[in-house]
XYZ file of C-alpha atoms in Angstrom:
664
model
C -199.693 -61.183 35.014
C -200.448 -61.325 31.269
C -202.703 -64.068 30.043
C -201.210 -66.645 27.670
C -203.432 -68.168 25.001
C -203.385 -71.948 25.427
C -203.478 -72.261 21.647
C -200.045 -70.616 21.486
C -198.463 -73.549 23.300
C -197.807 -76.708 21.359
C -195.278 -79.375 20.466
C -193.056 -76.810 18.747
C -192.374 -75.188 22.136
C -190.552 -78.272 23.439
C -186.831 -77.690 22.923
C -184.374 -80.516 22.302
C -180.770 -79.523 22.902
C -178.406 -81.581 20.749
C -174.680 -81.870 20.289
C -172.792 -79.153 22.140
C -175.887 -76.989 22.764
C -176.612 -78.263 26.320
C -173.072 -77.302 27.383
C -173.267 -73.825 25.881
C -176.772 -73.258 27.232
C -175.840 -74.272 30.802
C -172.015 -74.250 31.045
C -172.151 -74.192 34.847
C -173.566 -77.731 34.812
C -170.428 -79.024 33.102
C -167.501 -76.913 34.252
C -166.299 -74.156 36.571
C -167.202 -70.862 34.897
C -165.015 -68.691 37.155
C -162.086 -69.207 34.785
C -161.099 -71.700 32.030
C -158.757 -73.775 34.214
C -161.122 -76.734 34.355
C -161.002 -76.965 30.546
C -157.253 -77.502 30.902
C -157.793 -80.141 33.564
C -160.073 -82.144 31.257
C -157.310 -82.388 28.652
C -154.564 -82.987 31.232
C -156.662 -85.751 32.818
C -156.641 -87.623 29.511
C -152.851 -87.442 29.312
C -152.570 -88.453 32.976
C -154.778 -91.482 32.350
C -152.375 -92.550 29.588
C -149.520 -92.376 32.114
C -151.569 -94.145 34.777
C -152.286 -96.976 32.347
C -148.583 -97.343 31.516
C -148.907 -96.001 27.945
C -147.086 -92.667 28.393
C -144.130 -91.383 30.394
C -144.446 -87.609 30.080
C -146.653 -84.707 29.069
C -146.007 -81.013 28.471
C -148.415 -78.145 29.136
C -147.930 -74.710 27.556
C -149.824 -71.512 28.317
C -149.283 -69.509 25.142
C -149.126 -65.728 25.036
C -152.495 -65.611 23.231
C -154.125 -67.376 26.237
C -154.461 -70.652 24.346
C -153.251 -73.844 26.028
C -151.601 -76.890 24.542
C -151.102 -80.316 26.119
C -148.722 -82.789 24.470
C -148.180 -86.395 25.627
C -146.369 -89.476 24.315
C -149.303 -91.842 24.862
C -151.104 -94.014 22.325
C -152.626 -91.170 20.319
C -156.315 -90.396 19.867
C -157.884 -92.699 17.243
C -158.750 -90.944 13.969
C -160.310 -93.978 12.238
C -164.024 -94.182 11.413
C -166.293 -94.967 14.344
C -168.260 -98.158 13.520
C -171.615 -96.830 14.776
C -171.468 -93.075 14.180
C -169.761 -93.315 10.762
C -167.609 -90.324 11.688
C -163.900 -90.064 12.523
C -163.551 -91.239 16.134
C -161.776 -88.016 17.105
C -164.875 -86.070 15.983
C -167.133 -88.305 18.075
C -164.924 -87.785 21.130
C -164.817 -83.990 20.809
C -168.437 -83.341 19.778
C -170.611 -85.997 21.458
C -171.624 -86.013 25.096
C -171.035 -89.278 26.946
C -168.633 -90.660 24.375
C -165.188 -91.906 25.369
C -162.901 -94.836 25.988
C -163.466 -94.964 29.733
C -166.949 -96.416 30.067
C -165.625 -99.952 29.610
C -164.103 -99.612 33.058
C -163.073 -103.181 33.772
C -159.732 -104.808 33.105
C -160.662 -105.441 29.456
C -161.133 -101.767 28.632
C -158.509 -99.284 27.418
C -158.431 -97.674 30.893
C -158.593 -99.846 34.029
C -158.476 -96.828 36.346
C -159.565 -93.406 35.176
C -160.891 -90.126 36.487
C -162.833 -89.275 33.341
C -165.844 -91.546 33.493
C -168.540 -89.052 32.532
C -167.576 -88.918 28.863
C -168.071 -85.171 28.638
C -164.565 -83.850 29.421
C -162.934 -82.767 26.157
C -166.402 -82.292 24.657
C -166.843 -79.472 27.177
C -163.418 -78.094 26.262
C -164.426 -78.042 22.592
C -167.888 -76.566 23.270
C -166.503 -73.661 25.297
C -163.566 -72.843 23.004
C -163.451 -70.754 19.849
C -160.949 -73.151 18.316
C -159.454 -76.582 19.094
C -156.534 -78.169 17.254
C -155.800 -81.906 17.642
C -152.840 -83.875 16.329
C -152.402 -87.616 16.786
C -149.380 -89.793 16.068
C -150.656 -93.323 15.732
C -150.137 -96.422 13.609
C -147.395 -94.768 11.558
C -149.383 -91.649 10.626
C -149.493 -88.043 11.844
C -153.065 -86.767 11.489
C -154.639 -83.426 12.370
C -158.081 -81.894 12.743
C -159.335 -78.441 13.723
C -162.656 -77.525 15.365
C -163.924 -73.968 14.862
C -166.697 -73.045 17.323
C -167.147 -76.778 17.850
C -167.537 -77.641 14.156
C -165.024 -80.135 12.762
C -163.026 -79.602 9.604
C -161.824 -82.531 7.496
C -159.134 -84.832 8.883
C -155.689 -84.173 7.392
C -152.932 -86.760 7.113
C -149.761 -84.667 7.448
C -147.016 -87.270 7.082
C -145.898 -90.748 7.909
C -143.934 -91.490 11.072
C -142.327 -94.458 12.801
C -144.936 -96.769 14.342
C -143.254 -96.454 17.721
C -143.701 -92.652 17.524
C -147.043 -92.055 19.243
C -148.775 -89.274 21.160
C -151.457 -86.602 21.193
C -151.364 -82.810 20.972
C -154.414 -80.759 21.930
C -154.372 -76.962 21.718
C -157.462 -74.886 22.456
C -158.522 -71.252 22.716
C -161.116 -70.749 25.527
C -164.135 -68.629 24.567
C -164.049 -65.686 27.044
C -167.839 -65.175 26.842
C -168.429 -68.238 29.040
C -166.157 -67.263 31.940
C -166.137 -64.576 34.616
C -162.408 -64.179 34.049
C -161.196 -65.174 30.569
C -157.571 -65.694 31.641
C -156.081 -68.925 32.903
C -155.185 -68.791 36.596
C -151.440 -69.492 36.475
C -151.096 -70.564 40.114
C -153.913 -73.096 39.788
C -152.392 -74.364 36.549
C -149.037 -74.766 38.267
C -150.667 -76.625 41.164
C -152.499 -78.949 38.763
C -149.326 -79.893 36.886
C -147.279 -80.369 40.047
C -149.945 -82.555 41.674
C -150.089 -84.813 38.611
C -146.312 -85.259 38.751
C -146.555 -86.033 42.464
C -149.111 -88.768 41.897
C -147.434 -90.260 38.827
C -144.080 -91.498 40.090
C -141.384 -91.168 37.437
C -143.565 -89.156 35.042
C -141.944 -86.019 33.653
C -144.351 -83.051 33.629
C -143.324 -79.734 32.073
C -145.179 -76.427 32.319
C -144.192 -73.599 29.980
C -145.678 -70.121 30.439
C -144.891 -67.887 27.484
C -144.161 -64.251 28.207
C -146.405 -61.643 26.600
C -143.245 -60.041 25.241
C -141.848 -62.312 22.531
C -138.345 -61.039 23.282
C -138.498 -62.224 26.916
C -137.702 -65.833 27.666
C -140.593 -68.092 28.666
C -140.903 -69.540 32.166
C -140.352 -73.304 32.211
C -140.939 -75.554 35.239
C -140.255 -79.277 35.208
C -141.336 -81.862 37.778
C -140.414 -85.521 38.099
C -140.804 -87.236 41.466
C -139.455 -90.687 42.269
C -140.512 -90.455 45.943
C -143.821 -88.742 45.462
C -146.216 -88.139 48.349
C -143.647 -87.504 51.070
C -141.636 -84.940 49.109
C -144.816 -83.120 48.062
C -146.022 -83.022 51.669
C -142.691 -81.645 52.872
C -142.829 -78.921 50.208
C -146.397 -78.018 51.168
C -145.735 -77.861 54.910
C -142.596 -75.727 54.407
C -141.119 -74.884 57.818
C -144.210 -75.717 59.894
C -143.458 -77.933 62.874
C -145.069 -81.364 62.720
C -144.614 -84.964 63.776
C -142.475 -87.218 61.533
C -144.178 -88.146 58.279
C -146.032 -91.440 58.017
C -146.083 -92.675 54.408
C -147.891 -95.890 53.455
C -150.229 -97.569 50.989
C -152.566 -100.521 50.683
C -153.944 -101.959 47.445
C -156.085 -105.053 47.013
C -155.253 -108.006 44.778
C -157.281 -110.787 43.176
C -157.527 -112.706 46.444
C -159.934 -110.119 47.877
C -163.614 -110.892 47.291
C -164.937 -107.384 47.945
C -162.738 -104.925 46.021
C -161.235 -105.030 42.550
C -157.615 -105.838 41.858
C -155.588 -102.627 42.158
C -158.138 -100.651 44.158
C -156.870 -99.001 47.325
C -155.206 -95.888 48.687
C -151.804 -94.393 49.398
C -151.177 -91.591 51.838
C -148.739 -89.339 53.638
C -149.733 -88.175 57.093
C -148.409 -85.811 59.786
C -149.809 -84.031 62.844
C -149.242 -80.307 63.203
C -147.597 -78.932 66.338
C -147.976 -75.363 65.090
C -149.515 -73.797 62.006
C -152.489 -74.681 59.862
C -153.024 -78.172 58.492
C -152.500 -79.132 54.839
C -155.002 -81.492 53.187
C -155.290 -82.664 49.613
C -156.955 -85.711 48.142
C -157.224 -87.311 44.718
C -159.168 -90.104 43.030
C -157.504 -91.652 39.997
C -155.315 -88.524 39.844
C -158.331 -86.167 39.824
C -158.151 -83.559 42.627
C -161.169 -83.809 44.949
C -161.189 -80.333 46.490
C -164.356 -80.999 48.466
C -163.266 -84.403 49.733
C -165.784 -87.207 49.747
C -166.115 -90.775 50.891
C -162.406 -91.619 50.439
C -161.457 -88.798 52.843
C -164.186 -89.790 55.302
C -163.072 -93.427 55.272
C -159.440 -92.403 55.662
C -160.299 -90.228 58.679
C -162.317 -93.063 60.198
C -159.411 -95.459 59.805
C -156.945 -93.031 61.404
C -159.414 -92.371 64.241
C -159.897 -96.072 64.990
C -156.160 -96.802 64.771
C -155.150 -94.038 67.182
C -157.979 -94.901 69.590
C -156.774 -98.518 69.591
C -153.192 -97.418 70.382
C -154.346 -95.113 73.197
C -156.473 -97.897 74.686
C -153.761 -100.561 74.375
C -151.268 -98.313 76.191
C -153.669 -97.047 78.893
C -153.101 -93.399 77.937
C -156.656 -92.071 78.168
C -157.393 -89.980 81.295
C -160.596 -90.736 83.163
C -163.665 -88.939 81.836
C -162.129 -88.148 78.423
C -163.497 -89.542 75.180
C -161.821 -89.215 71.782
C -163.876 -87.987 68.825
C -162.790 -87.939 65.207
C -162.572 -84.134 65.272
C -160.017 -84.374 68.100
C -157.805 -86.344 65.723
C -158.436 -84.612 62.399
C -158.240 -81.000 63.628
C -154.419 -81.032 63.569
C -153.952 -83.692 60.892
C -152.256 -82.909 57.575
C -152.516 -85.494 54.844
C -152.072 -86.200 51.180
C -154.395 -88.981 50.026
C -154.548 -90.698 46.657
C -157.218 -93.324 45.934
C -157.529 -95.726 43.017
C -161.162 -96.643 42.376
C -162.311 -98.763 39.451
C -165.716 -97.107 39.065
C -165.655 -93.671 40.720
C -168.845 -91.660 41.145
C -168.387 -87.918 41.551
C -170.807 -85.188 42.565
C -170.928 -82.849 39.571
C -168.913 -82.768 36.379
C -166.065 -80.836 38.017
C -165.464 -83.972 40.114
C -164.828 -82.007 43.299
C -166.270 -84.657 45.631
C -166.331 -88.470 45.542
C -169.672 -90.042 46.477
C -169.044 -93.837 46.255
C -170.188 -95.224 49.601
C -168.241 -98.527 49.289
C -165.041 -96.462 49.008
C -165.628 -95.168 52.550
C -165.318 -98.687 53.951
C -162.485 -99.527 51.566
C -160.385 -96.535 52.671
C -161.106 -97.227 56.344
C -160.015 -100.863 56.081
C -156.869 -99.929 54.097
C -155.673 -97.496 56.771
C -156.455 -99.778 59.701
C -154.661 -102.660 57.975
C -151.382 -100.722 58.094
C -151.547 -97.893 60.643
C -152.205 -99.935 63.793
C -148.925 -101.795 63.236
C -147.060 -98.597 62.343
C -148.132 -96.929 65.594
C -146.908 -99.843 67.700
C -143.634 -100.073 65.765
C -143.016 -96.320 66.163
C -143.966 -96.054 69.826
C -142.376 -92.684 70.592
C -143.990 -90.948 67.587
C -147.333 -92.614 68.318
C -147.216 -91.512 71.956
C -146.544 -87.925 70.882
C -149.542 -88.069 68.503
C -151.707 -89.596 71.246
C -150.794 -86.788 73.649
C -151.732 -84.172 71.031
C -155.090 -85.886 70.428
C -155.860 -86.198 74.144
C -154.974 -82.540 74.673
C -157.404 -81.583 71.874
C -160.158 -83.673 73.494
C -159.565 -82.021 76.870
C -159.832 -78.546 75.328
C -163.115 -79.551 73.668
C -164.553 -80.909 76.931
C -163.496 -77.755 78.765
C -165.271 -75.607 76.148
C -168.415 -77.728 76.542
C -168.337 -77.260 80.328
C -168.007 -73.498 79.883
C -171.055 -73.459 77.621
C -172.980 -75.400 80.262
C -171.820 -73.130 83.116
C -172.955 -69.988 81.256
C -176.485 -71.395 81.131
C -176.686 -72.185 84.854
C -178.994 -69.704 86.613
C -180.467 -68.415 83.353
C -184.122 -68.788 82.513
C -183.843 -71.534 79.881
C -187.008 -72.066 77.877
C -188.521 -75.577 78.050
C -188.374 -77.767 74.964
C -191.467 -79.353 73.397
C -192.416 -82.875 74.497
C -192.260 -84.244 70.956
C -188.561 -83.308 70.653
C -186.166 -86.235 71.146
C -183.175 -84.154 72.179
C -179.507 -85.059 72.040
C -177.333 -85.362 75.141
C -174.546 -83.050 73.940
C -174.617 -79.478 75.217
C -172.450 -77.785 72.583
C -174.694 -76.169 69.897
C -171.758 -76.063 67.469
C -171.722 -79.869 67.360
C -175.443 -80.602 67.587
C -177.872 -81.374 64.747
C -181.676 -81.355 64.489
C -183.642 -83.468 62.000
C -187.192 -82.336 61.246
C -188.863 -85.573 60.141
C -192.164 -86.483 58.559
C -194.392 -88.057 61.213
C -193.915 -90.383 64.182
C -193.119 -93.438 62.041
C -190.056 -91.810 60.443
C -189.245 -90.272 63.825
C -189.070 -93.737 65.393
C -186.580 -95.028 62.804
C -184.573 -91.809 63.031
C -184.356 -92.000 66.826
C -182.992 -95.557 66.631
C -180.564 -94.726 63.827
C -179.180 -91.422 65.110
C -176.057 -90.622 67.137
C -177.820 -89.664 70.352
C -174.911 -87.583 71.642
C -175.338 -84.865 69.013
C -178.428 -85.635 66.871
C -181.976 -84.628 67.873
C -185.268 -85.582 66.193
C -188.361 -83.370 65.812
C -191.357 -85.178 64.199
C -194.008 -83.143 62.410
C -197.703 -83.984 62.819
C -198.385 -83.483 59.130
C -197.674 -80.870 56.510
C -196.576 -77.543 58.012
C -198.824 -74.525 57.650
C -198.257 -72.323 54.615
C -197.073 -69.361 56.689
C -196.220 -67.045 53.795
C -199.070 -64.601 54.461
C -199.048 -64.892 58.255
C -197.743 -61.860 60.108
C -194.628 -62.311 62.252
C -196.532 -61.151 65.339
C -199.133 -63.927 65.046
C -197.147 -66.760 63.493
C -196.474 -68.420 66.866
C -200.220 -69.025 67.270
C -199.579 -72.102 65.109
C -198.713 -74.850 67.609
C -196.443 -76.641 65.121
C -194.404 -73.498 64.337
C -194.352 -72.512 68.012
C -192.908 -75.904 69.028
C -190.400 -75.841 66.154
C -189.164 -72.364 67.134
C -188.896 -73.533 70.754
C -186.895 -76.600 69.737
C -184.512 -74.593 67.525
C -184.085 -71.801 70.060
C -184.728 -69.079 67.487
C -187.777 -66.843 67.289
C -189.341 -65.513 64.072
C -187.411 -62.448 62.937
C -186.887 -59.987 60.113
C -183.998 -59.953 57.681
C -183.031 -56.517 59.036
C -182.593 -57.882 62.585
C -179.086 -58.342 63.952
C -178.189 -62.009 63.331
C -176.028 -62.155 66.466
C -179.037 -61.264 68.594
C -181.392 -63.518 66.648
C -179.149 -66.605 66.766
C -177.651 -66.195 70.254
C -179.803 -69.035 71.683
C -179.600 -71.324 68.629
C -179.514 -74.896 69.958
C -178.364 -76.719 66.809
C -175.677 -75.651 64.354
C -177.202 -77.847 61.626
C -180.947 -78.195 60.998
C -182.170 -80.658 58.362
C -185.500 -81.262 56.660
C -185.704 -85.069 56.456
C -188.723 -86.285 54.465
C -189.886 -89.081 52.182
C -188.663 -89.145 48.585
C -192.154 -88.611 47.156
C -194.502 -85.757 46.244
C -195.758 -85.336 49.824
C -192.202 -85.285 51.143
C -191.138 -82.680 48.612
C -194.204 -80.607 49.519
C -193.163 -80.636 53.183
C -189.596 -79.634 52.235
C -190.942 -76.718 50.188
C -193.253 -75.518 52.981
C -190.482 -75.752 55.595
C -187.999 -73.942 53.362
C -190.555 -71.219 52.593
C -191.250 -70.843 56.335
C -187.556 -70.270 57.060
C -187.076 -67.928 54.084
C -189.965 -65.737 55.212
C -189.810 -65.871 59.022
C -186.399 -67.339 60.015
C -184.099 -65.933 57.287
C -180.887 -65.849 59.331
C -180.927 -69.636 59.595
C -180.259 -69.533 55.839
C -177.893 -66.549 55.715
C -175.633 -68.339 58.218
C -175.861 -71.807 56.644
C -177.727 -73.552 59.468
C -180.486 -75.096 57.305
C -180.204 -77.979 54.820
C -182.405 -80.513 53.057
C -181.483 -84.206 53.360
C -181.630 -85.987 50.001
C -183.263 -89.348 50.732
C -183.379 -92.411 48.447
C -186.430 -93.903 46.765
C -184.897 -97.311 45.962
C -182.367 -99.745 47.356
C -180.703 -102.018 44.793
C -178.690 -105.091 45.785
C -176.928 -107.716 43.712
C -175.957 -111.131 45.060
C -172.442 -112.475 44.624
C -169.130 -110.920 43.633
C -169.574 -108.395 40.842
C -166.492 -107.428 38.837
C -165.272 -103.991 39.904
C -168.111 -103.504 42.402
C -167.188 -106.009 45.109
C -169.225 -108.676 46.864
C -172.988 -108.180 47.254
C -172.888 -104.497 46.225
C -175.780 -102.260 47.223
C -176.856 -98.849 45.996
C -179.355 -96.297 47.259
C -180.786 -94.286 44.353
C -182.992 -91.214 44.167
C -185.417 -91.903 41.321
C -186.530 -94.254 38.537
C -183.919 -93.012 36.054
C -181.084 -93.628 38.496
C -182.628 -97.021 39.332
C -182.630 -98.070 35.675
C -179.076 -96.843 35.035
C -177.818 -98.648 38.155
C -179.422 -101.919 37.053
C -177.817 -101.536 33.617
C -174.475 -100.854 35.295
C -174.763 -104.035 37.399
C -175.649 -106.147 34.359
C -172.766 -104.603 32.427
C -170.420 -105.652 35.225
C -171.660 -109.241 35.044
C -174.567 -109.400 37.501
C -177.453 -111.692 36.553
C -180.783 -109.922 36.354
C -182.336 -112.632 38.538
C -179.808 -111.838 41.292
C -180.677 -108.126 41.397
C -183.159 -107.141 44.095
C -184.900 -103.755 44.021
C -186.642 -102.402 47.116
C -188.826 -99.296 46.881
C -189.172 -97.266 50.040
C -192.711 -95.997 50.535
C -191.408 -93.730 53.277
C -188.620 -93.214 55.780
C -190.629 -95.168 58.348
C -190.222 -98.224 56.106
C -186.433 -98.002 56.297
C -184.768 -99.816 59.162
C -182.541 -97.687 61.447
C -179.197 -98.792 59.888
C -180.479 -97.910 56.404
C -181.699 -94.508 57.569
C -178.436 -93.876 59.378
C -176.346 -94.712 56.310
C -178.407 -92.702 53.819
C -179.536 -89.656 55.820
C -177.928 -89.361 59.254
C -174.273 -90.375 58.943
C -172.083 -87.341 58.180
C -169.852 -89.451 55.940
C -172.502 -90.987 53.688
C -175.520 -88.657 53.651
C -176.288 -86.235 50.832
C -177.573 -82.780 51.708
C -178.461 -79.525 49.977
C -177.205 -76.705 52.184
C -178.603 -73.181 52.033
C -176.028 -70.428 52.471
C -177.664 -67.290 51.095
C -176.918 -63.592 51.159
C -179.510 -61.009 52.194
C -179.964 -60.138 48.516
C -180.560 -63.817 47.725
C -183.290 -63.939 50.365
C -184.979 -60.827 48.954
C -184.878 -62.212 45.416
C -186.273 -65.553 46.587
C -189.100 -63.843 48.428
C -189.956 -61.873 45.315
C -190.011 -64.992 43.131
C -191.828 -67.208 45.634
C -194.563 -64.713 46.430
C -196.500 -65.784 43.338
C -196.317 -69.439 44.397
C -197.287 -69.048 48.058
C -199.596 -66.055 48.290
C -203.092 -67.408 48.902
C -204.758 -64.523 47.045
C -203.030 -65.523 43.793
C -204.447 -69.067 43.574
C -206.438 -68.215 40.440
C -203.411 -66.817 38.621
C -201.373 -69.864 39.676
C -203.997 -72.231 38.258
C -203.975 -70.320 34.962
C -200.170 -70.362 34.844
C -199.958 -74.114 35.553
C -202.493 -74.908 32.819
C -200.644 -72.810 30.252
C -196.981 -73.182 31.146
C -196.632 -75.849 33.804
C -195.208 -78.553 31.537
C -192.798 -76.481 29.476
C -189.347 -78.016 29.648
C -186.460 -79.207 27.616
C -185.136 -82.613 26.716
C -181.382 -82.949 26.621
C -179.587 -85.602 24.652
């Protein structure tokens, strides 16, 4: 390693990324870089929000033959007037400034009561990753235009006057191919996006035009307008698959509810498959949530509880059979649309909703309607119940077969410190490796004992990077951990089927405090598995639980956030932004209580269950790596973990350890 002169490192080495630079430097943080489709979605979302707010009735999307895309709506028009703070045309602020938009004032007084675009980076990303963007706005009797070349704005042009009732926005952009693996728009995904917006916006006319490369060949034009939305879309998606009759319903709260905001709620279409694969799609404020989230989890909970209640009320459950949520959801097709006043998504692409209160909201909405529907449609409900019971019986039979195969075999004992689960199916079971007996006690009380096991560590695991595979089990801690997991240390070249044949838990989690010591334990555990148990990572069996550092509660009903809202946050920055959010929504500072967790052992079992153990509300970082990923990681981590390189590490930390960047 070459030596770096400390005198060569100074204030000038600290980079500050301004304007559009952060997006261009790390585009993957802001959009999907596989193809430019997400840039289209950001523009379409703005038009959809105009329709959702009642300000527009249609929008048209065109994929031009030069691979540019235009979106035209008849909404209110983007403001072109001077921004009072930035002293720039508002359209320039919107397209060139991160976290600028009309959707942060997300209560009833704002321009958008319900919106999917709450990050304020949407069309800014579209502009940053395009070679050219053209915007036209019809507003207040004027037609005005502006063009952005490589993100830089030209002067605003007033083209002509128009009738004041003539309003709308046109955005056309040319994606920069250098930022995407495939520079072309995926036509099928574009078609699906437009159709889904029409489905969720009853009465809205959505048109998609795809120009042919040959100017002499007529363009393809598809038009959608649904009056009966969810059901017709579900029927189209299921095609000729056999299923139970569709159940279509909705539940939205009004001002009389003290917990949720007026207009919040869900609508859904639901069917159970007799044959063929299930269809599942969900949306939040018209934004597709491809990876689900708390609205889907709450919806599934509500369906589970409703069907269980019907089965119990009608004495349908055979003796010795229990109904799990998987028994119900495995054959369930659904289309779910949620309206949430203040949605919180994981990542800018908004693929997963993370609002925990929405889980309980969705559950209560479904239960409020579905229990009655099942009793009123007794024959359909009985058919669904029989399908669910049959699924449960198949699961129990599979569990018995797993147990029978182990009878007569020499099963290794498990360590005394392991608090095992009662379930015998490794595919369902989970193991949490926790930091000490104190955290282990809370985890044992908060877990689901049927499928969750707890393994407490004595202290920090051994740095096993330099230990040979043949002697690694001489460490008592690693020996007991390997015994608990059912997997022995192995090489990357070993056959994973042989290595993992006795794996006792499908999911293994590192569950530690949200402090430096906790992170150190996570790093040591992860390094241990990378070096000596690599196939746990190549097959996705290992994850890190993301635990909170603070709990924030506000007393009373807070506009848009419900009654006595609470938040678990990861660090000081998130704590401060959450407090600001509560005050913005009307909470008094004196009514906000902040609790700092010194460790998991300080959390009571319900808190630990909600934040780290419950499948529906926990946050995890899952490792699913290829063999090449493992090799690259080993190469990069060797410098950090090899004991013989401690001197070089010290030199590196002193010279480069605090180099970073500050993003605006």
